[in-house]
Coordinates of C-alpha atoms in Angstrom, one line a residue:
X1 CA 0.1 0.0 -0.2
X2 CA 1.2 3.6 -0.9
X3 CA 2.4 6.1 1.7
X4 CA -0.2 8.7 2.5
X5 CA -0.3 12.2 1.0
X6 CA -0.3 15.0 3.7
X7 CA -2.8 17.7 3.0
X8 CA -1.3 20.4 5.5
X9 CA -3.5 23.0 7.3
X10 CA -6.9 22.4 6.0
X11 CA -10.1 22.9 7.9
X12 CA -14.0 22.1 7.6
X13 CA -13.9 18.5 5.8
X14 CA -17.4 17.3 5.0
X15 CA -18.3 13.4 4.7
X16 CA -18.8 13.5 1.1
X17 CA -15.9 15.9 0.1
X18 CA -14.1 13.4 -2.1
X19 CA -14.9 13.4 -5.9
X20 CA -12.9 11.2 -8.1
X21 CA -13.1 11.4 -11.9
X22 CA -13.0 8.8 -14.7
X23 CA -10.0 10.8 -16.0
X24 CA -8.2 9.9 -12.8
X25 CA -8.5 13.5 -11.0
X26 CA -9.6 13.8 -7.5
X27 CA -11.1 17.0 -6.0
X28 CA -11.2 17.8 -2.4
X29 CA -12.7 21.0 -1.3
X30 CA -12.3 22.3 2.2
X31 CA -13.1 25.6 4.0
X32 CA -11.2 28.5 2.2
X33 CA -9.2 25.7 0.4
X34 CA -9.5 23.7 -2.7
X35 CA -7.3 21.0 -4.0
X36 CA -7.2 19.2 -7.2
X37 CA -5.0 15.9 -7.6
X38 CA -4.0 15.4 -11.0
X39 CA -2.7 11.7 -12.2
X40 CA 0.8 11.5 -13.2
X41 CA 3.0 8.8 -14.3
X42 CA 6.5 7.8 -12.2
X43 CA 9.0 5.0 -12.8
X44 CA 9.2 4.4 -9.1
X45 CA 6.0 4.3 -7.2
X46 CA 6.1 4.1 -3.3
X47 CA 3.7 6.9 -2.2
X48 CA 0.7 8.7 -3.4
X49 CA 2.6 11.6 -4.6
X50 CA 4.1 9.4 -7.3
X51 CA 0.7 8.8 -8.6
X52 CA -0.8 12.2 -8.2
X53 CA 0.2 16.1 -8.6
X54 CA -1.5 18.2 -6.0
X55 CA -2.7 21.6 -7.2
X56 CA -4.0 24.2 -4.5
X57 CA -6.6 26.5 -6.1
X58 CA -7.7 28.8 -3.2
X59 CA -6.5 31.5 -5.0
X60 CA -8.5 30.7 -7.8
X61 CA -11.4 30.1 -6.1
X62 CA -11.3 33.7 -4.3
X63 CA -11.2 35.1 -7.7
X64 CA -14.5 33.8 -8.9
X65 CA -17.0 36.2 -9.4
X66 CA -20.1 36.7 -6.8
X67 CA -23.0 37.6 -9.1
X68 CA -25.3 37.9 -6.0
X69 CA -23.2 40.3 -3.7
X70 CA -25.1 43.5 -5.3
X71 CA -28.6 41.9 -5.7
X72 CA -31.1 44.3 -3.7
X73 CA -34.2 42.2 -2.3
X74 CA -37.0 43.9 -0.5
X75 CA -38.9 41.0 1.1
X76 CA -36.3 38.5 2.4
X77 CA -33.4 38.6 4.8
X78 CA -29.9 38.3 3.0
X79 CA -28.8 34.8 2.8
X80 CA -26.0 33.9 5.0
X81 CA -22.6 34.1 2.8
X82 CA -24.3 36.0 -0.1
X83 CA -22.5 39.1 0.7
X84 CA -19.3 37.8 2.2
X85 CA -16.0 38.9 0.9
X86 CA -14.6 36.7 -2.1
X87 CA -11.5 36.1 -0.3
X88 CA -13.5 34.0 2.3
X89 CA -15.3 32.0 -0.3
X90 CA -15.5 28.3 0.0
X91 CA -16.5 25.6 -2.3
X92 CA -19.6 23.4 -0.8
X93 CA -19.9 21.0 -3.4
X94 CA -17.5 19.7 -6.2
X95 CA -18.6 17.2 -8.8
X96 CA -17.1 15.7 -11.7
X97 CA -18.9 15.1 -15.2
X98 CA -18.3 12.0 -17.1
X99 CA -15.2 11.9 -19.4
X100 CA -15.9 13.2 -22.8
X101 CA -18.0 16.0 -21.9
X102 CA -15.4 18.8 -22.0
X103 CA -14.0 20.7 -25.2
X104 CA -10.9 18.2 -25.2
X105 CA -13.4 15.4 -24.4
X106 CA -12.3 15.3 -20.7
X107 CA -14.3 15.5 -17.7
X108 CA -15.5 19.1 -16.6
X109 CA -15.8 20.2 -12.7
X110 CA -19.0 21.8 -11.7
X111 CA -18.6 24.0 -8.2
X112 CA -21.1 25.3 -5.9
X113 CA -19.7 28.0 -3.5
X114 CA -21.1 29.1 -0.1
X115 CA -22.2 32.4 -1.7
X116 CA -25.0 30.6 -4.0
X117 CA -22.8 30.9 -6.8
X118 CA -22.0 27.9 -9.4
X119 CA -19.4 27.3 -12.1
X120 CA -18.4 24.9 -14.5
X121 CA -14.6 24.6 -14.7
X122 CA -12.6 23.1 -17.6
X123 CA -8.9 22.3 -18.0
X124 CA -7.0 23.8 -20.7
X125 CA -4.0 22.2 -22.7
X126 CA -1.6 23.7 -20.0
X127 CA -3.0 22.2 -17.0
X128 CA -4.8 25.5 -16.0
X129 CA -8.3 25.7 -14.9
X130 CA -10.8 28.1 -16.4
X131 CA -14.3 29.0 -16.0
X132 CA -16.3 27.6 -19.0
X133 CA -19.7 28.5 -17.7
X134 CA -21.2 30.8 -15.0
X135 CA -24.2 29.1 -14.1
X136 CA -25.8 32.3 -12.6
X137 CA -25.5 34.2 -15.7
X138 CA -27.6 31.4 -17.4
X139 CA -30.3 31.3 -15.0
X140 CA -30.6 35.2 -15.1
X141 CA -31.3 34.8 -19.0
X142 CA -33.4 31.9 -18.5
X143 CA -35.5 33.4 -15.8
X144 CA -35.3 36.6 -17.4
X145 CA -34.3 38.2 -14.0
X146 CA -32.3 41.5 -13.9
X147 CA -30.0 42.1 -10.9
X148 CA -29.4 45.6 -11.7
X149 CA -33.2 46.1 -10.5
X150 CA -34.7 45.4 -7.1
X151 CA -35.8 41.9 -7.1
X152 CA -38.3 39.7 -5.0
X153 CA -37.4 36.8 -2.9
X154 CA -39.3 34.6 -5.6
X155 CA -36.7 35.8 -8.3
X156 CA -33.6 35.7 -6.0
X157 CA -34.3 32.0 -4.8
X158 CA -34.4 31.0 -8.7
X159 CA -30.8 32.0 -8.6
X160 CA -29.1 30.6 -5.2
X161 CA -27.6 27.3 -6.5
X162 CA -27.8 24.6 -4.0
X163 CA -26.6 21.5 -5.7
X164 CA -25.3 20.1 -9.3
X165 CA -25.8 16.5 -10.1
X166 CA -24.1 15.1 -13.4
X167 CA -25.7 12.2 -15.4
X168 CA -23.3 9.2 -15.7
X169 CA -21.9 8.1 -18.8
X170 CA -23.6 5.2 -20.4
X171 CA -21.8 1.9 -20.4
X172 CA -20.4 0.8 -23.7
X173 CA -23.0 -1.9 -24.4
X174 CA -25.6 0.8 -24.3
X175 CA -23.9 3.4 -26.5
X176 CA -25.1 3.3 -30.1
X177 CA -23.6 5.1 -33.1
X178 CA -23.0 7.7 -33.7
X179 CA -21.0 8.0 -30.6
X180 CA -20.2 11.9 -30.5
X181 CA -21.5 13.9 -29.1
X182 CA -22.2 12.5 -25.7
X183 CA -25.9 13.7 -25.3
X184 CA -26.6 11.7 -22.3
X185 CA -23.4 12.4 -20.0
X186 CA -23.3 16.3 -21.1
X187 CA -26.4 16.9 -19.1
X188 CA -26.8 17.8 -15.5
X189 CA -29.6 18.4 -12.8
X190 CA -29.5 22.1 -11.6
X191 CA -31.1 22.6 -7.8
X192 CA -31.7 26.2 -6.7
X193 CA -33.7 27.4 -3.8
X194 CA -36.8 27.5 -5.9
X195 CA -39.1 24.3 -5.9
X196 CA -38.2 23.5 -9.2
X197 CA -35.2 21.7 -10.6
X198 CA -34.0 21.9 -14.0
X199 CA -32.0 19.4 -16.4
X200 CA -29.4 21.2 -18.7
X201 CA -27.2 20.1 -21.5
X202 CA -23.7 21.5 -21.7
X203 CA -22.4 22.3 -25.1
X204 CA -21.0 25.5 -26.5
X205 CA -23.8 27.0 -24.2
X206 CA -25.9 25.7 -21.4
X207 CA -29.5 24.7 -22.8
X208 CA -32.4 24.2 -20.6
X209 CA -34.3 20.8 -21.3
X210 CA -36.7 19.8 -18.6
X211 CA -38.2 21.0 -15.3
X212 CA -38.8 18.9 -12.4
X213 CA -41.4 20.0 -9.9
X214 CA -40.5 19.5 -6.3
X215 CA -42.3 20.0 -3.1
X216 CA -42.4 23.7 -1.8
X217 CA -39.2 23.4 0.2
X218 CA -35.4 23.9 -0.3
X219 CA -33.1 21.3 -1.6
X220 CA -29.8 20.2 0.3
X221 CA -28.4 18.3 -2.4
X222 CA -29.3 15.8 -5.4
X223 CA -27.4 12.5 -6.4
X224 CA -28.0 10.8 -9.9
X225 CA -27.8 7.0 -10.4
X226 CA -26.2 5.2 -13.1
X227 CA -28.1 4.4 -16.4
X228 CA -29.8 1.1 -16.7
X229 CA -31.7 -0.3 -19.6
X230 CA -35.5 -0.3 -19.6
X231 CA -36.8 -1.8 -22.8
X232 CA -35.8 0.5 -25.5
X233 CA -35.3 3.5 -23.4
X234 CA -32.6 4.2 -20.8
X235 CA -33.6 4.8 -17.2
X236 CA -32.0 6.6 -14.1
X237 CA -33.1 8.3 -10.9
X238 CA -32.5 11.7 -9.4
X239 CA -32.6 11.8 -5.7
X240 CA -33.3 15.0 -3.9
X241 CA -32.6 15.7 -0.2
X242 CA -34.9 18.2 1.2
X243 CA -34.4 20.5 4.2
X244 CA -37.4 18.8 5.7
X245 CA -35.4 15.6 5.6
X246 CA -37.4 14.1 3.0
X247 CA -35.9 12.1 0.2
X248 CA -37.7 12.5 -3.3
X249 CA -36.7 10.1 -6.2
X250 CA -37.5 11.3 -9.5
X251 CA -37.4 8.6 -12.4
X252 CA -36.0 10.0 -15.8
X253 CA -36.1 8.0 -19.0
X254 CA -34.1 9.0 -22.1
X255 CA -35.0 7.6 -25.8
X256 CA -33.4 10.4 -27.9
X257 CA -34.9 13.1 -25.2
X258 CA -35.3 13.2 -21.5
X259 CA -38.6 12.6 -20.1
X260 CA -39.7 13.0 -16.3
X261 CA -41.6 10.0 -15.2
X262 CA -42.8 9.1 -11.8
X263 CA -41.8 10.7 -8.7
X264 CA -42.2 9.4 -5.3
X265 CA -40.9 9.7 -1.6
X266 CA -38.2 7.3 -0.3
X267 CA -37.9 8.8 3.2
X268 CA -40.8 11.0 4.7
X269 CA -40.4 14.3 6.4
X270 CA -38.9 13.9 9.7
X271 CA -37.4 15.9 12.6
X272 CA -34.6 13.5 12.8
X273 CA -32.0 14.6 10.5
X274 CA -30.9 12.5 7.5
X275 CA -27.1 12.9 8.0
X276 CA -26.2 11.0 4.6
X277 CA -27.3 9.4 1.5
X278 CA -25.6 7.4 -1.3
X279 CA -26.7 6.0 -4.5
X280 CA -25.4 2.7 -6.1
X281 CA -26.2 0.7 -9.3
X282 CA -25.6 -3.1 -10.1
X283 CA -27.1 -6.0 -11.5
X284 CA -29.5 -3.7 -13.4
X285 CA -31.0 -2.0 -10.4
X286 CA -30.2 1.1 -8.5
X287 CA -30.0 1.5 -4.6
X288 CA -30.2 4.5 -2.4
X289 CA -28.8 3.8 1.0
X290 CA -30.0 6.4 3.7
X291 CA -28.5 7.2 7.2
X292 CA -30.5 8.9 10.1
X293 CA -31.3 7.0 13.2
X294 CA -31.8 4.0 11.2
X295 CA -30.0 2.7 8.1
X296 CA -32.2 2.2 5.2
X297 CA -31.7 0.6 1.7
X298 CA -34.1 1.2 -0.8
X299 CA -34.4 -0.7 -4.3
X300 CA -35.5 2.6 -6.6
X301 CA -37.2 0.6 -9.2
X302 CA -39.6 -1.5 -7.1
X303 CA -39.5 0.9 -3.9
X304 CA -38.7 -2.0 -1.6
X305 CA -37.1 -1.0 1.7
X306 CA -35.0 -2.8 4.2
X307 CA -33.6 -1.2 7.5
X308 CA -31.8 -1.6 10.5
X309 CA -31.4 0.6 13.7
X310 CA -28.1 2.4 14.1
X311 CA -26.8 2.6 17.8
X312 CA -24.2 5.6 17.1
X313 CA -24.6 8.7 18.9
X314 CA -22.9 10.8 16.5
X315 CA -24.3 11.2 12.9
X316 CA -23.0 9.0 10.2
X317 CA -20.8 11.3 7.8
X318 CA -19.7 9.0 5.1
X319 CA -21.5 6.0 3.3
X320 CA -20.3 3.7 0.4
X321 CA -22.1 1.1 -1.4
X322 CA -20.8 -1.8 -3.6
X323 CA -22.8 -4.3 -4.5
X324 CA -24.4 -6.0 -1.1
X325 CA -21.8 -4.3 1.2
X326 CA -22.3 -0.9 2.8
X327 CA -19.9 0.9 4.8
X328 CA -20.4 3.8 7.1
X329 CA -18.4 6.1 9.7
X330 CA -18.1 9.3 11.2
X331 CA -15.5 11.4 12.6
X332 CA -16.0 10.0 16.2
X333 CA -15.5 6.5 16.5
X334 CA -18.0 4.4 14.3
X335 CA -17.1 2.1 11.6
X336 CA -20.2 0.1 10.5
X337 CA -20.2 -2.9 7.8
X338 CA -23.5 -3.5 6.7
X339 CA -24.4 -6.8 4.4
X340 CA -27.6 -6.3 2.7
X341 CA -29.5 -9.7 2.2
X342 CA -32.7 -9.2 -0.1
X343 CA -33.4 -12.8 -0.3
X344 CA -34.2 -12.7 3.4
X345 CA -35.3 -9.0 3.5
X346 CA -32.8 -8.0 6.3
X347 CA -29.3 -6.1 6.7
X348 CA -26.7 -7.5 9.1
X349 CA -24.6 -4.9 10.6
X350 CA -21.2 -5.3 12.2
X351 CA -20.2 -2.1 14.2
X352 CA -16.9 -1.2 15.2
X353 CA -15.0 1.5 17.3
X354 CA -12.1 2.4 15.0
X355 CA -10.0 3.8 17.8
X356 CA -9.5 0.2 18.7
X357 CA -8.5 -2.9 16.7
X358 CA -11.3 -3.8 14.2
X359 CA -11.9 -7.5 13.7
X360 CA -13.3 -7.5 10.3
X361 CA -11.9 -8.9 6.9
X362 CA -11.7 -6.0 4.9
X363 CA -9.0 -3.8 3.3
X364 CA -10.3 -0.8 5.0
X365 CA -10.3 -2.3 8.4
X366 CA -6.8 -3.5 7.8
X367 CA -5.6 0.0 6.9
X368 CA -7.3 1.5 10.0
X369 CA -5.5 -0.9 12.2
X370 CA -2.2 0.2 10.7
X371 CA -3.2 3.9 11.6
X372 CA -3.8 3.0 15.0
X373 CA -0.5 1.6 15.5
X374 CA 1.1 4.9 14.7
X375 CA -1.4 7.6 16.5
X376 CA -5.0 8.0 17.1
X377 CA -6.9 9.5 14.2
X378 CA -10.4 10.5 12.9
X379 CA -12.2 9.4 9.8
X380 CA -13.2 12.5 7.9
X381 CA -14.4 11.0 4.8
X382 CA -14.2 8.0 2.3
X383 CA -15.4 7.3 -1.2
X384 CA -14.7 4.7 -3.9
X385 CA -13.1 5.4 -7.1
X386 CA -15.2 5.3 -10.3
X387 CA -14.9 1.6 -10.9
X388 CA -14.9 0.9 -7.1
X389 CA -11.6 -0.9 -7.0
X390 CA -10.1 1.4 -4.4
X391 CA -11.1 3.6 -1.4
X392 CA -10.0 7.3 -1.2
X393 CA -9.8 7.8 2.6
X394 CA -9.3 11.3 4.4
X395 CA -8.1 11.0 8.1
X396 CA -6.9 13.2 10.6
X397 CA -5.1 13.3 13.8
X398 CA -7.1 13.0 17.1
X399 CA -6.7 15.7 19.5
X400 CA -5.4 14.1 22.7
X401 CA -6.2 17.2 25.1
X402 CA -10.0 17.2 25.0
X403 CA -12.4 14.8 26.8
X404 CA -14.7 14.1 23.7
X405 CA -11.9 14.0 21.2
X406 CA -13.0 17.1 19.2
X407 CA -10.3 19.2 17.3
X408 CA -9.8 22.5 19.0
X409 CA -7.5 24.2 16.6
X410 CA -8.6 26.2 13.5
X411 CA -6.8 24.0 11.1
X412 CA -5.2 20.6 11.2
X413 CA -3.4 18.2 9.0
X414 CA -5.3 15.9 6.9
X415 CA -4.0 12.8 5.1
X416 CA -5.1 11.0 2.0
X417 CA -4.8 7.4 1.8
X418 CA -5.6 5.0 -1.2
X419 CA -7.1 1.6 0.0
X420 CA -6.9 -1.3 -2.5
X421 CA -10.1 -3.0 -2.2
X422 CA -10.3 -5.6 -4.9
X423 CA -8.4 -6.3 -8.2
X424 CA -9.6 -4.4 -11.1
X425 CA -11.8 -7.0 -12.8
X426 CA -10.8 -5.9 -16.3
X427 CA -8.7 -2.9 -17.9
X428 CA -11.0 -3.2 -21.0
X429 CA -12.6 0.1 -20.2
X430 CA -14.1 2.1 -22.8
X431 CA -11.9 4.8 -24.2
X432 CA -15.1 6.9 -24.6
X433 CA -15.7 6.7 -20.6
X434 CA -12.5 6.3 -19.1
X435 CA -9.3 8.2 -20.2
X436 CA -5.6 6.7 -20.2
X437 CA -4.5 8.2 -17.2
X438 CA -7.2 6.6 -15.3
X439 CA -6.4 3.1 -16.6
X440 CA -2.7 3.7 -15.9
X441 CA -3.8 5.0 -12.5
X442 CA -5.3 1.5 -11.7
X443 CA -2.0 -0.1 -12.6
X444 CA -0.2 2.0 -10.4
X445 CA -2.4 1.9 -7.4
X446 CA -2.7 -1.8 -7.5
X447 CA 0.4 -3.1 -5.3
X448 CA 0.2 -6.9 -5.7
X449 CA 1.1 -7.8 -9.2
X450 CA 1.7 -6.0 -12.7
X451 CA -1.4 -5.4 -14.4
X452 CA 0.2 -4.3 -17.6
X453 CA 1.2 -7.6 -18.6
X454 CA -1.7 -8.3 -20.6
X455 CA -1.7 -10.5 -23.8
X456 CA -4.0 -10.7 -26.7
X457 CA -4.9 -13.9 -28.4
X458 CA -3.6 -13.6 -32.0
X459 CA -5.4 -10.0 -32.4
X460 CA -6.9 -9.6 -35.7
X461 CA -8.7 -6.2 -36.6
X462 CA -12.2 -6.8 -37.4
X463 CA -13.8 -5.5 -40.8
X464 CA -15.7 -2.2 -40.3
X465 CA -18.8 -1.2 -42.2
X466 CA -18.7 0.7 -45.4
X467 CA -20.7 3.5 -44.1
X468 CA -17.9 5.8 -42.8
X469 CA -20.0 7.3 -40.0
X470 CA -20.7 4.0 -38.6
X471 CA -17.1 2.9 -39.3
X472 CA -15.6 5.8 -37.2
X473 CA -18.1 4.9 -34.3
X474 CA -17.3 1.1 -34.4
X475 CA -13.4 2.5 -34.1
X476 CA -14.4 3.3 -30.5
X477 CA -17.3 0.7 -29.9
X478 CA -15.6 -2.6 -30.9
X479 CA -14.4 -4.6 -28.0
X480 CA -11.7 -6.1 -30.1
X481 CA -10.5 -2.8 -31.1
X482 CA -10.6 -1.6 -27.7
X483 CA -8.5 -4.6 -26.4
X484 CA -5.7 -3.8 -29.2
X485 CA -6.0 0.0 -27.7
X486 CA -5.6 -1.1 -24.1
X487 CA -2.5 -3.3 -25.1
X488 CA -0.9 -0.2 -27.2
X489 CA -1.4 2.2 -24.1
X490 CA 0.1 -0.2 -21.6
X491 CA 2.9 -1.6 -24.0
X492 CA 3.6 1.6 -25.9
X493 CA 2.7 1.6 -29.6
X494 CA 2.7 -2.1 -29.7
X495 CA -0.2 -2.0 -32.0
X496 CA 0.0 1.3 -33.8
X497 CA 0.2 -0.2 -37.3
X498 CA -2.8 -2.6 -36.7
X499 CA -5.0 0.1 -35.5
X500 CA -3.9 2.5 -38.4
X501 CA -4.5 -0.5 -40.8
X502 CA -8.2 -0.8 -39.2
X503 CA -8.9 2.9 -40.2
X504 CA -7.2 2.8 -43.5
X505 CA -9.4 -0.3 -44.4
X506 CA -12.4 1.4 -43.3
X507 CA -11.9 4.5 -45.3
X508 CA -10.8 2.4 -48.6
X509 CA -13.9 0.4 -48.4
X510 CA -16.0 3.3 -48.1
X511 CA -14.6 4.9 -51.1
X512 CA -14.6 1.6 -53.2
X513 CA -18.3 1.1 -52.1
X514 CA -19.8 4.8 -52.3
X515 CA -17.2 6.0 -54.8
X516 CA -17.5 10.0 -53.4
X517 CA -16.1 12.9 -55.1
X518 CA -12.7 13.4 -54.2
X519 CA -10.7 16.6 -54.4
X520 CA -6.9 16.6 -54.4
X521 CA -6.7 16.5 -50.7
X522 CA -9.1 13.4 -50.6
X523 CA -7.4 11.9 -53.5
X524 CA -4.0 12.1 -51.6
X525 CA -5.8 10.6 -48.4
X526 CA -6.8 7.8 -50.6
X527 CA -3.6 7.1 -52.2
X528 CA -1.6 7.2 -48.8
X529 CA -4.0 4.5 -47.5
X530 CA -3.8 2.4 -50.5
X531 CA 0.1 2.5 -50.3
X532 CA 0.0 1.8 -46.7
X533 CA -1.8 -1.3 -47.1
X534 CA 0.6 -2.2 -49.6
X535 CA -1.9 -1.8 -52.5
X536 CA -0.9 -0.3 -55.9
X537 CA -1.3 3.5 -56.1
X538 CA -3.8 5.2 -58.1
X539 CA -3.2 5.5 -61.8
X540 CA -6.3 8.0 -62.6
X541 CA -3.8 11.0 -61.7
X542 CA -0.3 11.2 -61.5
X543 CA 0.0 13.9 -58.8
X544 CA -2.0 16.3 -56.9
X545 CA -1.5 19.8 -55.5
X546 CA -2.2 21.1 -52.3
X547 CA -2.4 24.7 -50.9
X548 CA -0.4 25.5 -47.8
X549 CA -2.6 27.2 -45.1
X550 CA -1.6 30.9 -44.5
X551 CA 0.7 31.1 -47.4
X552 CA 0.4 31.8 -51.1
X553 CA 2.1 28.7 -52.0
X554 CA 1.3 25.2 -53.0
X555 CA 3.0 21.8 -52.9
X556 CA 2.7 19.0 -55.6
X557 CA 3.0 15.4 -54.4
X558 CA 3.5 12.5 -56.8
X559 CA 0.9 9.5 -56.4
X560 CA 3.5 6.7 -57.4
X561 CA 6.5 8.1 -55.3
X562 CA 8.1 5.6 -52.9
X563 CA 6.0 5.4 -49.7
X564 CA 7.5 6.3 -46.1
X565 CA 4.9 6.0 -43.4
X566 CA 6.7 8.8 -41.4
X567 CA 7.2 11.6 -44.0
X568 CA 6.2 12.8 -47.5
X569 CA 8.2 14.6 -50.1
X570 CA 6.7 17.0 -52.6
X571 CA 8.1 17.3 -56.2
X572 CA 9.4 20.8 -54.9
X573 CA 12.0 18.6 -52.7
X574 CA 10.2 19.6 -49.5
X575 CA 10.0 17.0 -46.9
X576 CA 7.0 16.9 -44.5
X577 CA 6.1 15.2 -41.6
X578 CA 2.6 13.2 -41.9
X579 CA -0.3 13.3 -40.1
X580 CA -0.7 10.1 -37.8
X581 CA -4.3 9.4 -38.9
X582 CA -4.7 10.5 -42.5
X583 CA -0.9 10.4 -43.5
X584 CA -1.3 13.6 -45.1
X585 CA 1.8 16.3 -45.0
X586 CA 1.4 18.5 -41.7
X587 CA 1.2 21.8 -43.4
X588 CA -0.6 23.5 -40.6
X589 CA 0.4 24.6 -37.1
X590 CA -3.2 23.7 -36.3
X591 CA -2.4 20.4 -34.7
X592 CA -4.1 18.2 -32.3
X593 CA -1.7 16.1 -30.0
X594 CA -2.4 13.2 -28.1
X595 CA -1.6 13.8 -24.5
X596 CA -0.8 10.1 -24.0
X597 CA 0.6 8.6 -27.1
X598 CA 2.0 11.8 -28.6
X599 CA 0.4 11.4 -32.0
X600 CA -0.2 14.6 -34.0
X601 CA -3.1 14.9 -36.7
X602 CA -4.2 17.8 -38.5
X603 CA -7.3 19.8 -36.7
X604 CA -10.4 19.3 -38.7
X605 CA -10.9 22.9 -38.6
X606 CA -7.9 23.5 -41.1
X607 CA -9.0 25.3 -44.1
X608 CA -7.2 23.0 -46.9
X609 CA -9.0 19.8 -46.0
X610 CA -11.3 18.0 -48.5
X611 CA -14.8 17.0 -47.6
X612 CA -13.8 13.2 -46.9
X613 CA -10.5 13.9 -45.1
X614 CA -12.7 16.5 -42.8
X615 CA -15.4 13.9 -42.0
X616 CA -12.4 11.2 -41.0
X617 CA -10.8 13.7 -38.7
X618 CA -14.0 14.9 -37.3
X619 CA -15.0 11.2 -36.5
X620 CA -11.6 11.0 -34.4
X621 CA -12.8 12.8 -31.2
X622 CA -10.1 11.0 -29.1
X623 CA -7.0 9.3 -30.2
X624 CA -8.0 6.0 -31.5
X625 CA -4.2 4.7 -31.0
X626 CA -4.4 5.0 -27.0
X627 CA -7.8 6.7 -26.2
X628 CA -5.9 9.7 -25.3
X629 CA -7.5 13.2 -25.3
X630 CA -6.5 15.8 -28.1
X631 CA -4.6 18.9 -27.0
X632 CA -4.8 21.7 -29.6
X633 CA -1.3 23.1 -30.1

């Protein structure tokens, strides 16, 4: 197990602060501090800092605008935090979208602050985080609210954001062609102080799709389940926690558009606090686990509920749920393992004081026992990684000079531990949903064997459809091609030629079948692929002439010249590097470079491209060699 990472001088840890993305990033919001852990690769791995680079973004958070600080409302008391100075702003919720949603096909990050503002952040090619969307600006426009005028509370509460929940990606078996854009996972639920939640889709702008009516009370937070198949439609549940401690489940169906189906209560209003809830999906069903004075597990499709009393005198702060095992904890002393038995309609609990030795067979219990040998500690939060192979654990040193073990300093040192729970069942994760840094991270974090030593049984590239749109989608949907891409990632460049042949065969097959009109650029593309595949060059033309973008100049290329897969030489004796995908000369500086494989392709927005070439490049939204994301250079 890797050595822990110390997060110095933090305060205000909440039980659900950890958010781990399918790009391998971890976000950790504290009071007036915000960490992002970015995945990295190292030759020698002995501690978490060899797997992650830590970035502090407190300064960037303090610079975020507060759209509500000058709002004047005549019929409501000012919301706490609304007028606070930007230097004291804290992030109260940080959520990652699915991978493939951002401009570079990466995850984006939604933030909700204690001032009621919300933002969607995206990373640029230089590892800087920038605001892509200011959510309140969108709400002002959609609700037609002018904050330069005096507003009523009924208007103001439509702008104060409480929670954002992203819809999850589709499992690769549920994705159909065309792959892009990722309509489902580019969508999120937005909750304000108003009694309506809204479903928005993120593209170049934020588009409002659907309204969800809620009881006339405020929302604390919302969570969204994974998608499951329901006949011809996809089905997910959004669970809203209200300030009345009621939990409302809203069923959402998707079949080319989002439809709100039935809404029902899974936990009635109560004076007893709902301290935490979590969603989990497995075997085609979604479940909601709720902690108050009792532990409840609700099967959302049938509304069947199992429950068990909790003996803890301190509220549960963290819940994780994997298949039929639930783990709960708080910062006092309680660690609870719950086994859910649906066949016998019961939950069996094993409850422990983690300040003492925990006699339970589980990697988390083993880690806590190790920590107890070093010093007294408190569990602040834990969470699974997206594929539930590892647990991220935040723990803090327990103060020794107070009777009830509460911390009396303003700030303390937290530590992040990564606990291996189970060997990743497969690394054959869809490149659409999981980027290479995440897959490499699984290999780096698993301490017991080298997961990179995978072998493919005599891999043969499948024949793709003659329809080019379908072929380009199948380049990412085919499990066989994904297996080669995985091997190519973990055993660098071992399948480069095979994957390029697959693309070349698809384009040649399309041209032979459909015989589209080809300009000089498309003709050179076609000829490149023929020569790469070992076929005779075209005889219908002897040469083609291409314009050099940005220059009043052209280059002419002979079609029967000797073929070199790395460079191409013009009749003017100029040698050019080739595009990794089309094998065309790299005239332009508008390139897309894969952050993982280093492959370089021409940007589809380059002006000199033929229609077929542009279509091919537009279909390569992520690197088909490694699954890496393109960075604009």
